[in-house]
Amino acid sequence: MTARECMSCRALVPADARFCPACGRPLAQGAGTWRPEPRLFGVLPAGAALLAAFLLGVGGAVSLTAERWPAAVLLLSAAAALLVLSLGTERRRPRLAAPA
């Protein structure tokens, strides 16, 4: 029996297994192989990070119009940093494994 590698924990699992015995994650979803959702610092899903960056940017724009410069600079800087970090997480997304 051939073995394959879990996309989450890299443990070797039997080819006919549906879940990894080491971490419990599903190995196949539909016709493709399961891919873990990218997370920012292992905690925040990348989609939520983009939403948070957008909301911080809106808060910074509102602060600019109210002429609250320190708050605007802080909010816009945090939005930019979160956006850059979340986009970097998207680029590191693992690829689909080749079918065995």
JSON list of C-alpha atoms in Angstrom, two decimals:
[
{"chain": "A", "resi": 1, "resn": "MET", "atom": "CA", "xyz": [0.00, 0.00, 0.00]},
{"chain": "A", "resi": 2, "resn": "THR", "atom": "CA", "xyz": [1.40, 3.40, -0.93]},
{"chain": "A", "resi": 3, "resn": "ALA", "atom": "CA", "xyz": [1.53, 6.26, 1.51]},
{"chain": "A", "resi": 4, "resn": "ARG", "atom": "CA", "xyz": [1.06, 9.96, 0.96]},
{"chain": "A", "resi": 5, "resn": "GLU", "atom": "CA", "xyz": [1.87, 13.07, 2.94]},
{"chain": "A", "resi": 6, "resn": "CYS", "atom": "CA", "xyz": [-0.63, 15.08, 5.00]},
{"chain": "A", "resi": 7, "resn": "MET", "atom": "CA", "xyz": [-0.78, 18.69, 3.77]},
{"chain": "A", "resi": 8, "resn": "SER", "atom": "CA", "xyz": [-1.18, 19.94, 7.34]},
{"chain": "A", "resi": 9, "resn": "CYS", "atom": "CA", "xyz": [1.38, 18.10, 9.48]},
{"chain": "A", "resi": 10, "resn": "ARG", "atom": "CA", "xyz": [3.46, 16.34, 6.79]},
{"chain": "A", "resi": 11, "resn": "ALA", "atom": "CA", "xyz": [2.91, 12.91, 8.40]},
{"chain": "A", "resi": 12, "resn": "LEU", "atom": "CA", "xyz": [2.81, 9.85, 6.15]},
{"chain": "A", "resi": 13, "resn": "VAL", "atom": "CA", "xyz": [-0.69, 8.39, 5.90]},
{"chain": "A", "resi": 14, "resn": "PRO", "atom": "CA", "xyz": [-2.10, 5.41, 3.98]},
{"chain": "A", "resi": 15, "resn": "ALA", "atom": "CA", "xyz": [-3.30, 6.24, 0.46]},
{"chain": "A", "resi": 16, "resn": "ASP", "atom": "CA", "xyz": [-6.89, 5.20, 1.22]},
{"chain": "A", "resi": 17, "resn": "ALA", "atom": "CA", "xyz": [-7.19, 7.23, 4.45]},
{"chain": "A", "resi": 18, "resn": "ARG", "atom": "CA", "xyz": [-9.70, 10.08, 4.57]},
{"chain": "A", "resi": 19, "resn": "PHE", "atom": "CA", "xyz": [-8.26, 11.72, 7.71]},
{"chain": "A", "resi": 20, "resn": "CYS", "atom": "CA", "xyz": [-4.70, 12.10, 8.97]},
{"chain": "A", "resi": 21, "resn": "PRO", "atom": "CA", "xyz": [-4.11, 9.80, 11.98]},
{"chain": "A", "resi": 22, "resn": "ALA", "atom": "CA", "xyz": [-1.55, 12.28, 13.38]},
{"chain": "A", "resi": 23, "resn": "CYS", "atom": "CA", "xyz": [-3.48, 15.58, 13.27]},
{"chain": "A", "resi": 24, "resn": "GLY", "atom": "CA", "xyz": [-7.04, 14.50, 12.41]},
{"chain": "A", "resi": 25, "resn": "ARG", "atom": "CA", "xyz": [-7.44, 16.84, 9.45]},
{"chain": "A", "resi": 26, "resn": "PRO", "atom": "CA", "xyz": [-9.37, 15.67, 6.38]},
{"chain": "A", "resi": 27, "resn": "LEU", "atom": "CA", "xyz": [-7.07, 14.57, 3.56]},
{"chain": "A", "resi": 28, "resn": "ALA", "atom": "CA", "xyz": [-9.41, 14.89, 0.57]},
{"chain": "A", "resi": 29, "resn": "GLN", "atom": "CA", "xyz": [-12.25, 17.27, -0.13]},
{"chain": "A", "resi": 30, "resn": "GLY", "atom": "CA", "xyz": [-14.19, 16.52, -3.30]},
{"chain": "A", "resi": 31, "resn": "ALA", "atom": "CA", "xyz": [-11.84, 15.61, -6.13]},
{"chain": "A", "resi": 32, "resn": "GLY", "atom": "CA", "xyz": [-8.85, 17.63, -4.89]},
{"chain": "A", "resi": 33, "resn": "THR", "atom": "CA", "xyz": [-6.62, 17.37, -1.88]},
{"chain": "A", "resi": 34, "resn": "TRP", "atom": "CA", "xyz": [-7.41, 19.30, 1.29]},
{"chain": "A", "resi": 35, "resn": "ARG", "atom": "CA", "xyz": [-5.58, 22.62, 1.62]},
{"chain": "A", "resi": 36, "resn": "PRO", "atom": "CA", "xyz": [-5.30, 24.39, 4.94]},
{"chain": "A", "resi": 37, "resn": "GLU", "atom": "CA", "xyz": [-6.72, 27.90, 5.01]},
{"chain": "A", "resi": 38, "resn": "PRO", "atom": "CA", "xyz": [-3.91, 30.46, 5.16]},
{"chain": "A", "resi": 39, "resn": "ARG", "atom": "CA", "xyz": [-3.75, 32.17, 8.53]},
{"chain": "A", "resi": 40, "resn": "LEU", "atom": "CA", "xyz": [-1.94, 35.29, 9.65]},
{"chain": "A", "resi": 41, "resn": "PHE", "atom": "CA", "xyz": [0.47, 34.35, 12.46]},
{"chain": "A", "resi": 42, "resn": "GLY", "atom": "CA", "xyz": [-1.33, 30.98, 12.68]},
{"chain": "A", "resi": 43, "resn": "VAL", "atom": "CA", "xyz": [-4.40, 32.62, 14.24]},
{"chain": "A", "resi": 44, "resn": "LEU", "atom": "CA", "xyz": [-6.32, 35.04, 12.04]},
{"chain": "A", "resi": 45, "resn": "PRO", "atom": "CA", "xyz": [-7.73, 33.75, 8.72]},
{"chain": "A", "resi": 46, "resn": "ALA", "atom": "CA", "xyz": [-6.37, 35.74, 5.77]},
{"chain": "A", "resi": 47, "resn": "GLY", "atom": "CA", "xyz": [-9.89, 36.85, 4.74]},
{"chain": "A", "resi": 48, "resn": "ALA", "atom": "CA", "xyz": [-10.52, 38.29, 8.21]},
{"chain": "A", "resi": 49, "resn": "ALA", "atom": "CA", "xyz": [-7.15, 40.05, 8.08]},
{"chain": "A", "resi": 50, "resn": "LEU", "atom": "CA", "xyz": [-8.14, 41.74, 4.82]},
{"chain": "A", "resi": 51, "resn": "LEU", "atom": "CA", "xyz": [-11.46, 42.81, 6.33]},
{"chain": "A", "resi": 52, "resn": "ALA", "atom": "CA", "xyz": [-9.67, 44.20, 9.41]},
{"chain": "A", "resi": 53, "resn": "ALA", "atom": "CA", "xyz": [-7.23, 46.10, 7.16]},
{"chain": "A", "resi": 54, "resn": "PHE", "atom": "CA", "xyz": [-10.17, 47.59, 5.23]},
{"chain": "A", "resi": 55, "resn": "LEU", "atom": "CA", "xyz": [-11.93, 48.68, 8.43]},
{"chain": "A", "resi": 56, "resn": "LEU", "atom": "CA", "xyz": [-8.73, 50.22, 9.80]},
{"chain": "A", "resi": 57, "resn": "GLY", "atom": "CA", "xyz": [-8.31, 52.08, 6.50]},
{"chain": "A", "resi": 58, "resn": "VAL", "atom": "CA", "xyz": [-11.86, 53.43, 6.71]},
{"chain": "A", "resi": 59, "resn": "GLY", "atom": "CA", "xyz": [-11.23, 54.53, 10.29]},
{"chain": "A", "resi": 60, "resn": "GLY", "atom": "CA", "xyz": [-8.03, 56.26, 9.16]},
{"chain": "A", "resi": 61, "resn": "ALA", "atom": "CA", "xyz": [-9.88, 58.06, 6.36]},
{"chain": "A", "resi": 62, "resn": "VAL", "atom": "CA", "xyz": [-12.56, 59.23, 8.78]},
{"chain": "A", "resi": 63, "resn": "SER", "atom": "CA", "xyz": [-9.86, 60.46, 11.16]},
{"chain": "A", "resi": 64, "resn": "LEU", "atom": "CA", "xyz": [-8.24, 62.37, 8.29]},
{"chain": "A", "resi": 65, "resn": "THR", "atom": "CA", "xyz": [-11.47, 64.16, 7.46]},
{"chain": "A", "resi": 66, "resn": "ALA", "atom": "CA", "xyz": [-11.93, 65.03, 11.15]},
{"chain": "A", "resi": 67, "resn": "GLU", "atom": "CA", "xyz": [-8.33, 66.36, 11.18]},
{"chain": "A", "resi": 68, "resn": "ARG", "atom": "CA", "xyz": [-7.23, 63.98, 13.93]},
{"chain": "A", "resi": 69, "resn": "TRP", "atom": "CA", "xyz": [-3.77, 63.46, 12.47]},
{"chain": "A", "resi": 70, "resn": "PRO", "atom": "CA", "xyz": [-2.18, 61.16, 15.10]},
{"chain": "A", "resi": 71, "resn": "ALA", "atom": "CA", "xyz": [-5.13, 58.75, 15.01]},
{"chain": "A", "resi": 72, "resn": "ALA", "atom": "CA", "xyz": [-5.22, 58.85, 11.20]},
{"chain": "A", "resi": 73, "resn": "VAL", "atom": "CA", "xyz": [-1.52, 58.05, 10.89]},
{"chain": "A", "resi": 74, "resn": "LEU", "atom": "CA", "xyz": [-1.78, 55.22, 13.41]},
{"chain": "A", "resi": 75, "resn": "LEU", "atom": "CA", "xyz": [-4.88, 53.65, 11.80]},
{"chain": "A", "resi": 76, "resn": "LEU", "atom": "CA", "xyz": [-3.60, 53.95, 8.23]},
{"chain": "A", "resi": 77, "resn": "SER", "atom": "CA", "xyz": [-0.20, 52.52, 9.22]},
{"chain": "A", "resi": 78, "resn": "ALA", "atom": "CA", "xyz": [-1.85, 49.57, 10.96]},
{"chain": "A", "resi": 79, "resn": "ALA", "atom": "CA", "xyz": [-4.07, 48.98, 7.91]},
{"chain": "A", "resi": 80, "resn": "ALA", "atom": "CA", "xyz": [-1.09, 49.02, 5.56]},
{"chain": "A", "resi": 81, "resn": "ALA", "atom": "CA", "xyz": [0.93, 46.65, 7.77]},
{"chain": "A", "resi": 82, "resn": "LEU", "atom": "CA", "xyz": [-1.97, 44.22, 8.11]},
{"chain": "A", "resi": 83, "resn": "LEU", "atom": "CA", "xyz": [-2.60, 44.32, 4.36]},
{"chain": "A", "resi": 84, "resn": "VAL", "atom": "CA", "xyz": [1.03, 43.58, 3.53]},
{"chain": "A", "resi": 85, "resn": "LEU", "atom": "CA", "xyz": [1.18, 40.74, 6.06]},
{"chain": "A", "resi": 86, "resn": "SER", "atom": "CA", "xyz": [-2.06, 39.14, 4.86]},
{"chain": "A", "resi": 87, "resn": "LEU", "atom": "CA", "xyz": [-1.02, 39.33, 1.20]},
{"chain": "A", "resi": 88, "resn": "GLY", "atom": "CA", "xyz": [2.26, 37.65, 2.10]},
{"chain": "A", "resi": 89, "resn": "THR", "atom": "CA", "xyz": [0.26, 34.87, 3.76]},
{"chain": "A", "resi": 90, "resn": "GLU", "atom": "CA", "xyz": [-1.75, 34.36, 0.55]},
{"chain": "A", "resi": 91, "resn": "ARG", "atom": "CA", "xyz": [1.45, 33.88, -1.45]},
{"chain": "A", "resi": 92, "resn": "ARG", "atom": "CA", "xyz": [2.68, 31.17, 0.93]},
{"chain": "A", "resi": 93, "resn": "ARG", "atom": "CA", "xyz": [-0.48, 29.06, 0.46]},
{"chain": "A", "resi": 94, "resn": "PRO", "atom": "CA", "xyz": [0.48, 25.41, -0.05]},
{"chain": "A", "resi": 95, "resn": "ARG", "atom": "CA", "xyz": [-0.10, 23.93, -3.51]},
{"chain": "A", "resi": 96, "resn": "LEU", "atom": "CA", "xyz": [-2.34, 21.01, -4.28]},
{"chain": "A", "resi": 97, "resn": "ALA", "atom": "CA", "xyz": [-0.60, 17.67, -4.10]},
{"chain": "A", "resi": 98, "resn": "ALA", "atom": "CA", "xyz": [-0.26, 15.72, -7.31]},
{"chain": "A", "resi": 99, "resn": "PRO", "atom": "CA", "xyz": [-2.64, 12.74, -7.48]},
{"chain": "A", "resi": 100, "resn": "ALA", "atom": "CA", "xyz": [-0.95, 9.47, -6.59]}
]
